[in-house]
């Protein structure tokens, strides 16, 4: 009996973040990436969102490996949580493995993990699936696309990419290899869609390097550059500009220190001897001799740039006439936080250079624009196409691009997370789904946390009342009036409301005692019900009510 080839996503569709895809053939499942995304303001207290991997857990005896395309958080952030449930070998390039190791050390799971280094010329075999790789450009080193050779045909996953023929790190895309893959025939292409709405080609990183040097030369005091810690090309450009203007360089932010350490140890950046200084040494040097490289370009509250903008970073201050460069465009949703930091920097008297893309000249996207995406489609010439890594409108525009270069109408699948494309005898169809969704990380807790979030939402909107009732252990009677504590509920006339609630609690307990219904569960349930109705009638609000009975 011929095996079926299946492709599905557990994250990365109708969203930007928590990328996770899988190829399944016969008795083998190979997973591609395992990322996270960060919560919005509605997810109170949640630290991270990772994919729901219940399907992979149920089939973990068939999961052969996790292949990682590159080292961004939305592709590696969920790996420690995944490996604790499905411990399989992880294949990634040298730099990507360095970042994964940092995460696994933090989770104390490195010794239990099997990490295998690959490169663009590697070949990996899983029974009837053979994997090959090709280099792509992105905003982080060592990025790969993947080609899966199966008995049904070849499946290509691009990873995140753009076509930059003059990259800052001289790591050019392997266009010849992509063309060869396309020439041999691609049954289905999965290609990222982040910039599918933006016309033209993505500008080259060379532009940013030239603009950075120009700003450094003009600056007469400290230069503070904030960018993604993972953007090693940008960091190398900052190092180059620092060297050309005879400055010293200080690193601020844990992720910046960690990632630069990995990149330096593994030969991905070069820092001249004697250039790096500690933050405490900054004030010992003339300001025109200092460059600061820090995290926080997305407005993260506890990141270095945010703390600098409010004067809360130990040993380091931004003063009037310092130059601050935000060398990263704001991710959609972060604009408000970034604007707040920019305002604070202006209040300090700093010169601020910010804005996305060519408006500031300090950032170019790591994701391909429309012409980059068309080029990938033209090189691969797929029969079927699945646009990935994007919100619905991005996937829709990518479908139009695919049809404009020859993909037949009807051969593109606009999927949701959990939708499965099955291929048999060269024919693809999508008629079934598997479990998918969000898994929340809250401290050490990992799960759906639906009830926890519902309670937090209720408390945030309506407040909370705690009703503490001292009870006699022998006689099961109240020993005194209950203590009522309000949090986030009402201020005005609370004393009158408290008197009414005290009366109702005492009446409720007396009635239950007379009816010989004095179990803790019955008491709590009835107090919660009667107080809830009373408060709603008096205030039109429905706070969370927490009865607490104390035996004395």
C-alpha positions as a Python dict, from the first residue, in 0.01 Angstrom:
ca = {
    (1, 'X'): (0, 0, 0),
    (2, 'X'): (139, 339, -101),
    (3, 'X'): (201, 582, 186),
    (4, 'X'): (37, 923, 209),
    (5, 'X'): (237, 1249, 222),
    (6, 'X'): (94, 1512, 458),
    (7, 'X'): (190, 1871, 536),
    (8, 'X'): (51, 2081, 821),
    (9, 'X'): (125, 2379, 1045),
    (10, 'X'): (81, 2403, 1421),
    (11, 'X'): (180, 2772, 1423),
    (12, 'X'): (269, 3051, 1182),
    (13, 'X'): (-58, 3073, 982),
    (14, 'X'): (-286, 3377, 1026),
    (15, 'X'): (-22, 3510, 1265),
    (16, 'X'): (339, 3626, 1274),
    (17, 'X'): (511, 3413, 1535),
    (18, 'X'): (530, 3066, 1696),
    (19, 'X'): (624, 2903, 1367),
    (20, 'X'): (594, 2526, 1358),
    (21, 'X'): (538, 2305, 1054),
    (22, 'X'): (564, 1933, 984),
    (23, 'X'): (604, 1689, 696),
    (24, 'X'): (459, 1342, 750),
    (25, 'X'): (522, 1044, 525),
    (26, 'X'): (426, 693, 624),
    (27, 'X'): (561, 624, 971),
    (28, 'X'): (783, 935, 989),
    (29, 'X'): (714, 1291, 1101),
    (30, 'X'): (976, 1564, 1066),
    (31, 'X'): (907, 1895, 1243),
    (32, 'X'): (1031, 2230, 1112),
    (33, 'X'): (1095, 2504, 1371),
    (34, 'X'): (932, 2552, 1710),
    (35, 'X'): (891, 2918, 1797),
    (36, 'X'): (704, 3138, 2037),
    (37, 'X'): (522, 3467, 2017),
    (38, 'X'): (469, 3728, 2285),
    (39, 'X'): (126, 3797, 2440),
    (40, 'X'): (-81, 4107, 2384),
    (41, 'X'): (-230, 4314, 2666),
    (42, 'X'): (-539, 4091, 2691),
    (43, 'X'): (-336, 3792, 2814),
    (44, 'X'): (-273, 3916, 3165),
    (45, 'X'): (44, 3776, 3321),
    (46, 'X'): (124, 3536, 3037),
    (47, 'X'): (496, 3522, 2950),
    (48, 'X'): (497, 3336, 2616),
    (49, 'X'): (267, 3168, 2369),
    (50, 'X'): (388, 2844, 2209),
    (51, 'X'): (217, 2598, 1972),
    (52, 'X'): (-18, 2326, 2088),
    (53, 'X'): (183, 2008, 2024),
    (54, 'X'): (-77, 1754, 2141),
    (55, 'X'): (-83, 1582, 1799),
    (56, 'X'): (296, 1540, 1808),
    (57, 'X'): (281, 1413, 2167),
    (58, 'X'): (24, 1152, 2067),
    (59, 'X'): (249, 1043, 1779),
    (60, 'X'): (589, 1100, 1941),
    (61, 'X'): (707, 750, 1852),
    (62, 'X'): (689, 860, 1485),
    (63, 'X'): (853, 1204, 1526),
    (64, 'X'): (1207, 1163, 1396),
    (65, 'X'): (1360, 1511, 1433),
    (66, 'X'): (1321, 1885, 1471),
    (67, 'X'): (1487, 2081, 1188),
    (68, 'X'): (1549, 2450, 1268),
    (69, 'X'): (1578, 2697, 980),
    (70, 'X'): (1732, 2983, 1183),
    (71, 'X'): (1772, 3128, 1531),
    (72, 'X'): (1499, 3388, 1575),
    (73, 'X'): (1270, 3359, 1877),
    (74, 'X'): (963, 3293, 1664),
    (75, 'X'): (1144, 2982, 1535),
    (76, 'X'): (1335, 2855, 1843),
    (77, 'X'): (1155, 3002, 2147),
    (78, 'X'): (938, 2696, 2206),
    (79, 'X'): (1212, 2434, 2170),
    (80, 'X'): (1278, 2368, 2542),
    (81, 'X'): (905, 2311, 2605),
    (82, 'X'): (879, 2086, 2297),
    (83, 'X'): (1180, 1870, 2387),
    (84, 'X'): (1048, 1812, 2740),
    (85, 'X'): (743, 1649, 2578),
    (86, 'X'): (892, 1505, 2257),
    (87, 'X'): (1266, 1455, 2296),
    (88, 'X'): (1403, 1411, 1944),
    (89, 'X'): (1732, 1515, 1781),
    (90, 'X'): (1754, 1884, 1685),
    (91, 'X'): (1927, 1967, 1355),
    (92, 'X'): (2046, 2325, 1300),
    (93, 'X'): (2340, 2530, 1177),
    (94, 'X'): (2632, 2621, 1402),
    (95, 'X'): (2513, 2968, 1503),
    (96, 'X'): (2153, 2857, 1551),
    (97, 'X'): (2267, 2572, 1775),
    (98, 'X'): (2457, 2824, 1988),
    (99, 'X'): (2135, 3017, 2054),
    (100, 'X'): (1940, 2697, 2120),
    (101, 'X'): (2206, 2590, 2372),
    (102, 'X'): (2155, 2913, 2568),
    (103, 'X'): (1782, 2838, 2595),
    (104, 'X'): (1833, 2477, 2695),
    (105, 'X'): (2085, 2578, 2963),
    (106, 'X'): (1831, 2823, 3107),
    (107, 'X'): (1578, 2538, 3122),
    (108, 'X'): (1841, 2295, 3256),
    (109, 'X'): (1769, 2059, 2969),
    (110, 'X'): (2087, 2077, 2762),
    (111, 'X'): (2231, 1745, 2883),
    (112, 'X'): (1908, 1564, 2790),
    (113, 'X'): (1907, 1710, 2437),
    (114, 'X'): (2074, 1581, 2120),
    (115, 'X'): (2193, 1869, 1901),
    (116, 'X'): (2328, 1791, 1554),
    (117, 'X'): (2507, 2051, 1342),
    (118, 'X'): (2417, 2082, 973),
    (119, 'X'): (2509, 2317, 688),
    (120, 'X'): (2381, 2388, 339),
    (121, 'X'): (2560, 2084, 192),
    (122, 'X'): (2434, 1841, 455),
    (123, 'X'): (2203, 1551, 372),
    (124, 'X'): (1980, 1388, 634),
    (125, 'X'): (1791, 1061, 580),
    (126, 'X'): (1476, 944, 759),
    (127, 'X'): (1368, 615, 600),
    (128, 'X'): (1201, 723, 274),
    (129, 'X'): (1252, 1098, 332),
    (130, 'X'): (1584, 1260, 237),
    (131, 'X'): (1648, 1621, 339),
    (132, 'X'): (1873, 1867, 156),
    (133, 'X'): (1939, 2234, 232),
    (134, 'X'): (2020, 2568, 66),
    (135, 'X'): (2145, 2902, 203),
    (136, 'X'): (1909, 3199, 220),
    (137, 'X'): (1957, 3559, 337),
    (138, 'X'): (1776, 3687, 642),
    (139, 'X'): (1855, 3922, 932),
    (140, 'X'): (2047, 3658, 1126),
    (141, 'X'): (2339, 3435, 1019),
    (142, 'X'): (2325, 3073, 908),
    (143, 'X'): (1972, 3054, 762),
    (144, 'X'): (1860, 2755, 560),
    (145, 'X'): (1580, 2652, 330),
    (146, 'X'): (1492, 2282, 326),
    (147, 'X'): (1400, 2041, 48),
    (148, 'X'): (1228, 1714, 141),
    (149, 'X'): (1270, 1443, -121),
    (150, 'X'): (988, 1191, -83),
    (151, 'X'): (848, 914, -304),
    (152, 'X'): (555, 1149, -387),
    (153, 'X'): (784, 1433, -492),
    (154, 'X'): (988, 1721, -347),
    (155, 'X'): (855, 1956, -80),
    (156, 'X'): (1043, 2284, -25),
    (157, 'X'): (1027, 2501, 289),
    (158, 'X'): (1202, 2836, 232),
    (159, 'X'): (1248, 2945, 592),
    (160, 'X'): (1252, 3324, 632),
    (161, 'X'): (1436, 3483, 344),
    (162, 'X'): (1514, 3773, 114),
    (163, 'X'): (1752, 3799, -182),
    (164, 'X'): (2043, 4025, -86),
    (165, 'X'): (2330, 4003, -336),
    (166, 'X'): (2549, 4239, -131),
    (167, 'X'): (2493, 4116, 225),
    (168, 'X'): (2695, 4267, 506),
    (169, 'X'): (2827, 3924, 609),
    (170, 'X'): (2906, 3814, 249),
    (171, 'X'): (2682, 3508, 293),
    (172, 'X'): (2501, 3516, -39),
    (173, 'X'): (2189, 3312, -117),
    (174, 'X'): (2248, 2990, -310),
    (175, 'X'): (2034, 3087, -606),
    (176, 'X'): (2203, 2826, -826),
    (177, 'X'): (2101, 2550, -586),
    (178, 'X'): (1743, 2679, -568),
    (179, 'X'): (1726, 2682, -949),
    (180, 'X'): (1856, 2324, -960),
    (181, 'X'): (1590, 2211, -712),
    (182, 'X'): (1324, 2381, -923),
    (183, 'X'): (1460, 2227, -1242),
    (184, 'X'): (1427, 1877, -1095),
    (185, 'X'): (1067, 1950, -999),
    (186, 'X'): (895, 2080, -685),
    (187, 'X'): (561, 1926, -597),
    (188, 'X'): (479, 2176, -321),
    (189, 'X'): (640, 2496, -191),
    (190, 'X'): (593, 2647, 155),
    (191, 'X'): (718, 3008, 141),
    (192, 'X'): (711, 3288, 396),
    (193, 'X'): (469, 3578, 343),
    (194, 'X'): (563, 3855, 589),
    (195, 'X'): (621, 4126, 325),
    (196, 'X'): (385, 3999, 56),
    (197, 'X'): (206, 4336, 54),
    (198, 'X'): (520, 4543, -13),
    (199, 'X'): (619, 4601, -378),
    (200, 'X'): (973, 4583, -514),
    (201, 'X'): (1284, 4415, -373),
    (202, 'X'): (1407, 4433, -14),
    (203, 'X'): (1692, 4687, 13),
    (204, 'X'): (2042, 4558, 86),
    (205, 'X'): (2206, 4564, 428),
    (206, 'X'): (2491, 4763, 269),
    (207, 'X'): (2270, 5072, 282),
    (208, 'X'): (2243, 5054, 660),
    (209, 'X'): (2618, 5026, 710),
    (210, 'X'): (2685, 5338, 505),
    (211, 'X'): (2420, 5539, 692),
    (212, 'X'): (2548, 5425, 1032),
    (213, 'X'): (2901, 5542, 952),
    (214, 'X'): (2769, 5880, 840),
    (215, 'X'): (2579, 5932, 1168),
    (216, 'X'): (2874, 5817, 1380),
    (217, 'X'): (3106, 6067, 1209),
    (218, 'X'): (2862, 6355, 1268),
    (219, 'X'): (2799, 6271, 1636),
    (220, 'X'): (2996, 6467, 1893),
    (221, 'X'): (2889, 6270, 2200),
    (222, 'X'): (2784, 5915, 2290),
    (223, 'X'): (2609, 5705, 2023),
    (224, 'X'): (2352, 5457, 2152),
    (225, 'X'): (2230, 5197, 1901),
    (226, 'X'): (1937, 4970, 1980),
    (227, 'X'): (1868, 4670, 1759),
    (228, 'X'): (1770, 4304, 1772),
    (229, 'X'): (2042, 4106, 1948),
    (230, 'X'): (2013, 3841, 1678),
    (231, 'X'): (2090, 4083, 1392),
    (232, 'X'): (2459, 3999, 1378),
    (233, 'X'): (2514, 4182, 1048),
    (234, 'X'): (2380, 4504, 1204),
    (235, 'X'): (2596, 4452, 1512),
    (236, 'X'): (2905, 4404, 1293),
    (237, 'X'): (2817, 4729, 1113),
    (238, 'X'): (2800, 4908, 1449),
    (239, 'X'): (3140, 4759, 1542),
    (240, 'X'): (3284, 4880, 1211),
    (241, 'X'): (3148, 5234, 1259),
    (242, 'X'): (3278, 5233, 1617),
    (243, 'X'): (3624, 5134, 1498),
    (244, 'X'): (3633, 5399, 1222),
    (245, 'X'): (3546, 5674, 1471),
    (246, 'X'): (3795, 5553, 1737),
    (247, 'X'): (3530, 5470, 1995),
    (248, 'X'): (3493, 5201, 2261),
    (249, 'X'): (3188, 4972, 2271),
    (250, 'X'): (2970, 4874, 2567),
    (251, 'X'): (2696, 4607, 2549),
    (252, 'X'): (2375, 4647, 2752),
    (253, 'X'): (2103, 4387, 2797),
    (254, 'X'): (2132, 4017, 2880),
    (255, 'X'): (2028, 3890, 2536),
    (256, 'X'): (2272, 4129, 2365),
    (257, 'X'): (2560, 4007, 2582),
    (258, 'X'): (2462, 3640, 2532),
    (259, 'X'): (2412, 3651, 2155),
    (260, 'X'): (2723, 3860, 2087),
    (261, 'X'): (2916, 3612, 2302),
    (262, 'X'): (2793, 3318, 2091),
    (263, 'X'): (2860, 3505, 1763),
    (264, 'X'): (3211, 3605, 1873),
    (265, 'X'): (3304, 3258, 2002),
    (266, 'X'): (3184, 3091, 1682),
    (267, 'X'): (3344, 3338, 1444),
    (268, 'X'): (3036, 3521, 1314),
    (269, 'X'): (3151, 3866, 1425),
    (270, 'X'): (3493, 4022, 1474),
    (271, 'X'): (3550, 4268, 1758),
    (272, 'X'): (3890, 4442, 1764),
    (273, 'X'): (4096, 4370, 2072),
    (274, 'X'): (4046, 4631, 2342),
    (275, 'X'): (3723, 4773, 2194),
    (276, 'X'): (3478, 4621, 2444),
    (277, 'X'): (3436, 4797, 2778),
    (278, 'X'): (3212, 4734, 3079),
    (279, 'X'): (2913, 4965, 3139),
    (280, 'X'): (3076, 5104, 3455),
    (281, 'X'): (3369, 5231, 3241),
    (282, 'X'): (3152, 5452, 3020),
    (283, 'X'): (3171, 5759, 3245),
    (284, 'X'): (3550, 5726, 3263),
    (285, 'X'): (3582, 5809, 2891),
    (286, 'X'): (3504, 6126, 2696),
    (287, 'X'): (3149, 6090, 2554),
    (288, 'X'): (3272, 6123, 2195),
    (289, 'X'): (3470, 5800, 2247),
    (290, 'X'): (3173, 5581, 2349),
    (291, 'X'): (2929, 5361, 2159),
    (292, 'X'): (2655, 5172, 2342),
    (293, 'X'): (2484, 4875, 2179),
    (294, 'X'): (2166, 4770, 2357),
    (295, 'X'): (1840, 4578, 2340),
    (296, 'X'): (1493, 4734, 2351),
    (297, 'X'): (1424, 4850, 1995),
    (298, 'X'): (1066, 4713, 2026),
    (299, 'X'): (982, 4915, 2337),
    (300, 'X'): (1005, 4622, 2580),
    (301, 'X'): (943, 4763, 2927),
    (302, 'X'): (1237, 4600, 3105),
    (303, 'X'): (1485, 4610, 2815),
    (304, 'X'): (1794, 4831, 2828),
    (305, 'X'): (1669, 5115, 2604),
    (306, 'X'): (1346, 5158, 2801),
    (307, 'X'): (1539, 5180, 3128),
    (308, 'X'): (1789, 5422, 2973),
    (309, 'X'): (1504, 5644, 2852),
    (310, 'X'): (1369, 5677, 3207),
    (311, 'X'): (1709, 5715, 3376),
    (312, 'X'): (1685, 5377, 3550),
    (313, 'X'): (1992, 5196, 3415),
    (314, 'X'): (2269, 5156, 3668),
    (315, 'X'): (2600, 5329, 3580),
    (316, 'X'): (2473, 5454, 3240),
    (317, 'X'): (2283, 5773, 3149),
    (318, 'X'): (2165, 5935, 2828),
    (319, 'X'): (2248, 6306, 2834),
    (320, 'X'): (2162, 6604, 2615),
    (321, 'X'): (2318, 6589, 2267),
    (322, 'X'): (2378, 6212, 2282),
    (323, 'X'): (2261, 6033, 1965),
    (324, 'X'): (2018, 5741, 1992),
    (325, 'X'): (1958, 5519, 1688),
    (326, 'X'): (1675, 5267, 1673),
    (327, 'X'): (1821, 5034, 1410),
    (328, 'X'): (1512, 4814, 1380),
    (329, 'X'): (1160, 4879, 1258),
    (330, 'X'): (877, 4831, 1509),
    (331, 'X'): (695, 4500, 1483),
    (332, 'X'): (319, 4558, 1431),
    (333, 'X'): (164, 4606, 1774),
    (334, 'X'): (478, 4756, 1931),
    (335, 'X'): (441, 5106, 1784),
    (336, 'X'): (286, 5258, 2096),
    (337, 'X'): (562, 5132, 2327),
    (338, 'X'): (834, 5248, 2086),
    (339, 'X'): (675, 5594, 2056),
    (340, 'X'): (671, 5627, 2436),
    (341, 'X'): (1045, 5556, 2455),
    (342, 'X'): (1118, 5801, 2172),
    (343, 'X'): (926, 6071, 2360),
    (344, 'X'): (1128, 6002, 2675),
    (345, 'X'): (1455, 6022, 2480),
    (346, 'X'): (1360, 6361, 2335),
    (347, 'X'): (1279, 6484, 2687),
    (348, 'X'): (1635, 6393, 2784),
    (349, 'X'): (1762, 6616, 2502),
    (350, 'X'): (1895, 6334, 2284),
    (351, 'X'): (1909, 6331, 1905),
    (352, 'X'): (1684, 6038, 1808),
    (353, 'X'): (1690, 5857, 1474),
    (354, 'X'): (1400, 5617, 1439),
    (355, 'X'): (1134, 5491, 1201),
    (356, 'X'): (1087, 5183, 987),
    (357, 'X'): (1274, 5103, 668),
    (358, 'X'): (1407, 5373, 441),
    (359, 'X'): (1250, 5657, 645),
    (360, 'X'): (1546, 5643, 884),
    (361, 'X'): (1800, 5456, 672),
    (362, 'X'): (1888, 5255, 982),
    (363, 'X'): (1698, 4937, 910),
    (364, 'X'): (1606, 4711, 623),
    (365, 'X'): (1374, 4416, 654),
    (366, 'X'): (1502, 4060, 670),
    (367, 'X'): (1193, 3942, 482),
    (368, 'X'): (1151, 3947, 107),
    (369, 'X'): (926, 4200, -66),
    (370, 'X'): (699, 4101, -354),
    (371, 'X'): (975, 4069, -614),
    (372, 'X'): (1184, 3850, -380),
    (373, 'X'): (882, 3624, -332),
    (374, 'X'): (817, 3613, -706),
    (375, 'X'): (1179, 3518, -766),
    (376, 'X'): (1156, 3228, -520),
    (377, 'X'): (835, 3106, -687),
    (378, 'X'): (996, 3137, -1032),
    (379, 'X'): (1305, 2943, -925),
    (380, 'X'): (1106, 2663, -760),
    (381, 'X'): (818, 2640, -1012),
    (382, 'X'): (595, 2444, -770),
    (383, 'X'): (282, 2257, -874),
    (384, 'X'): (118, 2334, -537),
    (385, 'X'): (179, 2625, -303),
    (386, 'X'): (119, 2698, 68),
    (387, 'X'): (196, 3056, 178),
    (388, 'X'): (311, 3051, 543),
    (389, 'X'): (440, 3281, 817),
    (390, 'X'): (190, 3563, 799),
    (391, 'X'): (-153, 3700, 881),
    (392, 'X'): (-437, 3617, 645),
    (393, 'X'): (-403, 3925, 424),
    (394, 'X'): (-33, 3845, 372),
    (395, 'X'): (-113, 3487, 272),
    (396, 'X'): (-380, 3616, 34),
    (397, 'X'): (-142, 3857, -140),
    (398, 'X'): (120, 3584, -165),
    (399, 'X'): (-134, 3361, -339),
    (400, 'X'): (-193, 3634, -598),
    (401, 'X'): (183, 3661, -654),
    (402, 'X'): (204, 3285, -705),
    (403, 'X'): (-74, 3287, -964),
    (404, 'X'): (97, 3580, -1143),
    (405, 'X'): (406, 3363, -1207),
    (406, 'X'): (234, 3045, -1316),
    (407, 'X'): (93, 2854, -1019),
    (408, 'X'): (-246, 2731, -1136),
    (409, 'X'): (-552, 2889, -977),
    (410, 'X'): (-686, 2642, -722),
    (411, 'X'): (-342, 2494, -649),
    (412, 'X'): (-271, 2733, -360),
    (413, 'X'): (-389, 2638, -11),
    (414, 'X'): (-471, 2920, 232),
    (415, 'X'): (-461, 2714, 549),
    (416, 'X'): (-524, 2771, 917),
    (417, 'X'): (-311, 2617, 1189),
    (418, 'X'): (-417, 2253, 1214),
    (419, 'X'): (-536, 2218, 853),
    (420, 'X'): (-369, 1927, 673),
    (421, 'X'): (-276, 1899, 306),
    (422, 'X'): (-265, 1534, 197),
    (423, 'X'): (-92, 1432, -125),
    (424, 'X'): (-157, 1095, -292),
    (425, 'X'): (-55, 1004, -648),
    (426, 'X'): (59, 1363, -708),
    (427, 'X'): (-282, 1510, -618),
    (428, 'X'): (-315, 1744, -318),
    (429, 'X'): (-629, 1811, -116),
    (430, 'X'): (-711, 1957, 224),
    (431, 'X'): (-1008, 1786, 390),
    (432, 'X'): (-904, 1722, 750),
    (433, 'X'): (-760, 1893, 1056),
    (434, 'X'): (-554, 1799, 1359),
    (435, 'X'): (-558, 1963, 1707),
    (436, 'X'): (-387, 2302, 1714),
    (437, 'X'): (-398, 2628, 1904),
    (438, 'X'): (-210, 2828, 2164),
    (439, 'X'): (-34, 2699, 2472),
    (440, 'X'): (41, 2960, 2737),
    (441, 'X'): (357, 2982, 2947),
    (442, 'X'): (300, 3153, 3282),
    (443, 'X'): (611, 3123, 3498),
    (444, 'X'): (660, 2750, 3542),
    (445, 'X'): (304, 2665, 3437),
    (446, 'X'): (241, 2555, 3078),
    (447, 'X'): (-109, 2491, 2941),
    (448, 'X'): (-422, 2652, 2798),
    (449, 'X'): (-498, 2839, 3129),
    (450, 'X'): (-845, 2935, 3008),
    (451, 'X'): (-992, 2956, 3357),
    (452, 'X'): (-692, 3140, 3501),
    (453, 'X'): (-711, 3404, 3229),
    (454, 'X'): (-1087, 3435, 3270),
    (455, 'X'): (-1042, 3502, 3642),
    (456, 'X'): (-765, 3757, 3577),
    (457, 'X'): (-981, 3933, 3320),
    (458, 'X'): (-1274, 3948, 3561),
    (459, 'X'): (-1056, 4087, 3840),
    (460, 'X'): (-905, 4347, 3605),
    (461, 'X'): (-1249, 4467, 3491),
    (462, 'X'): (-1470, 4429, 3800),
    (463, 'X'): (-1234, 4390, 4096),
    (464, 'X'): (-1243, 4138, 4380),
    (465, 'X'): (-1406, 4098, 4722),
    (466, 'X'): (-1258, 3867, 4986),
    (467, 'X'): (-1497, 3773, 5267),
    (468, 'X'): (-1309, 3628, 5564),
    (469, 'X'): (-1537, 3453, 5816),
    (470, 'X'): (-1401, 3327, 6154),
    (471, 'X'): (-1592, 3010, 6258),
    (472, 'X'): (-1596, 2809, 6579),
    (473, 'X'): (-1455, 2465, 6515),
    (474, 'X'): (-1671, 2301, 6784),
    (475, 'X'): (-2004, 2479, 6733),
    (476, 'X'): (-1972, 2567, 6360),
    (477, 'X'): (-2094, 2922, 6438),
    (478, 'X'): (-1952, 3262, 6346),
    (479, 'X'): (-1728, 3403, 6619),
    (480, 'X'): (-1740, 3764, 6496),
    (481, 'X'): (-1842, 3980, 6203),
    (482, 'X'): (-1674, 3886, 5876),
    (483, 'X'): (-1381, 4092, 5749),
    (484, 'X'): (-1442, 4219, 5396),
    (485, 'X'): (-1147, 4323, 5181),
    (486, 'X'): (-1199, 4505, 4850),
    (487, 'X'): (-942, 4518, 4569),
    (488, 'X'): (-1013, 4714, 4251),
    (489, 'X'): (-1384, 4729, 4327),
    (490, 'X'): (-1534, 5049, 4476),
    (491, 'X'): (-1417, 5341, 4685),
    (492, 'X'): (-1723, 5562, 4731),
    (493, 'X'): (-1976, 5455, 4996),
    (494, 'X'): (-1792, 5129, 5061),
    (495, 'X'): (-1865, 5155, 5435),
    (496, 'X'): (-2242, 5142, 5367),
    (497, 'X'): (-2192, 4852, 5127),
    (498, 'X'): (-1976, 4671, 5384),
    (499, 'X'): (-2252, 4695, 5647),
    (500, 'X'): (-2503, 4545, 5407),
    (501, 'X'): (-2266, 4261, 5311),
    (502, 'X'): (-2192, 4184, 5678),
    (503, 'X'): (-2563, 4158, 5750),
    (504, 'X'): (-2623, 3928, 5452),
    (505, 'X'): (-2331, 3699, 5540),
    (506, 'X'): (-2451, 3658, 5898),
    (507, 'X'): (-2812, 3597, 5790),
    (508, 'X'): (-2704, 3342, 5530),
    (509, 'X'): (-2490, 3145, 5776),
    (510, 'X'): (-2764, 3150, 6044),
    (511, 'X'): (-3020, 3015, 5795),
    (512, 'X'): (-2786, 2739, 5679),
    (513, 'X'): (-2699, 2648, 6040),
    (514, 'X'): (-3069, 2625, 6126),
    (515, 'X'): (-3120, 2397, 5827),
    (516, 'X'): (-2819, 2186, 5941),
    (517, 'X'): (-2633, 2261, 5615),
    (518, 'X'): (-2292, 2361, 5749),
    (519, 'X'): (-2038, 2198, 5520),
    (520, 'X'): (-1769, 2438, 5396),
    (521, 'X'): (-1870, 2395, 5031),
    (522, 'X'): (-2235, 2475, 5099),
    (523, 'X'): (-2147, 2778, 5312),
    (524, 'X'): (-1906, 2921, 5057),
    (525, 'X'): (-2139, 2862, 4762),
    (526, 'X'): (-2438, 3028, 4933),
    (527, 'X'): (-2236, 3326, 5063),
    (528, 'X'): (-2090, 3380, 4716),
    (529, 'X'): (-2438, 3365, 4559),
    (530, 'X'): (-2615, 3600, 4803),
    (531, 'X'): (-2332, 3855, 4820),
    (532, 'X'): (-2296, 3849, 4441),
    (533, 'X'): (-2666, 3930, 4395),
    (534, 'X'): (-2658, 4204, 4660),
    (535, 'X'): (-2350, 4374, 4513),
    (536, 'X'): (-2492, 4358, 4161),
    (537, 'X'): (-2820, 4517, 4274),
    (538, 'X'): (-2638, 4797, 4459),
    (539, 'X'): (-2349, 4875, 4221),
    (540, 'X'): (-2432, 4713, 3882),
    (541, 'X'): (-2094, 4542, 3907),
    (542, 'X'): (-1997, 4175, 3933),
    (543, 'X'): (-1662, 4148, 4115),
    (544, 'X'): (-1496, 3815, 4183),
    (545, 'X'): (-1612, 3703, 4527),
    (546, 'X'): (-1381, 3482, 4735),
    (547, 'X'): (-1531, 3354, 5064),
    (548, 'X'): (-1266, 3231, 5312),
    (549, 'X'): (-1381, 3040, 5623),
    (550, 'X'): (-1128, 3009, 5906),
    (551, 'X'): (-1174, 2748, 6177),
    (552, 'X'): (-1077, 2865, 6526),
}
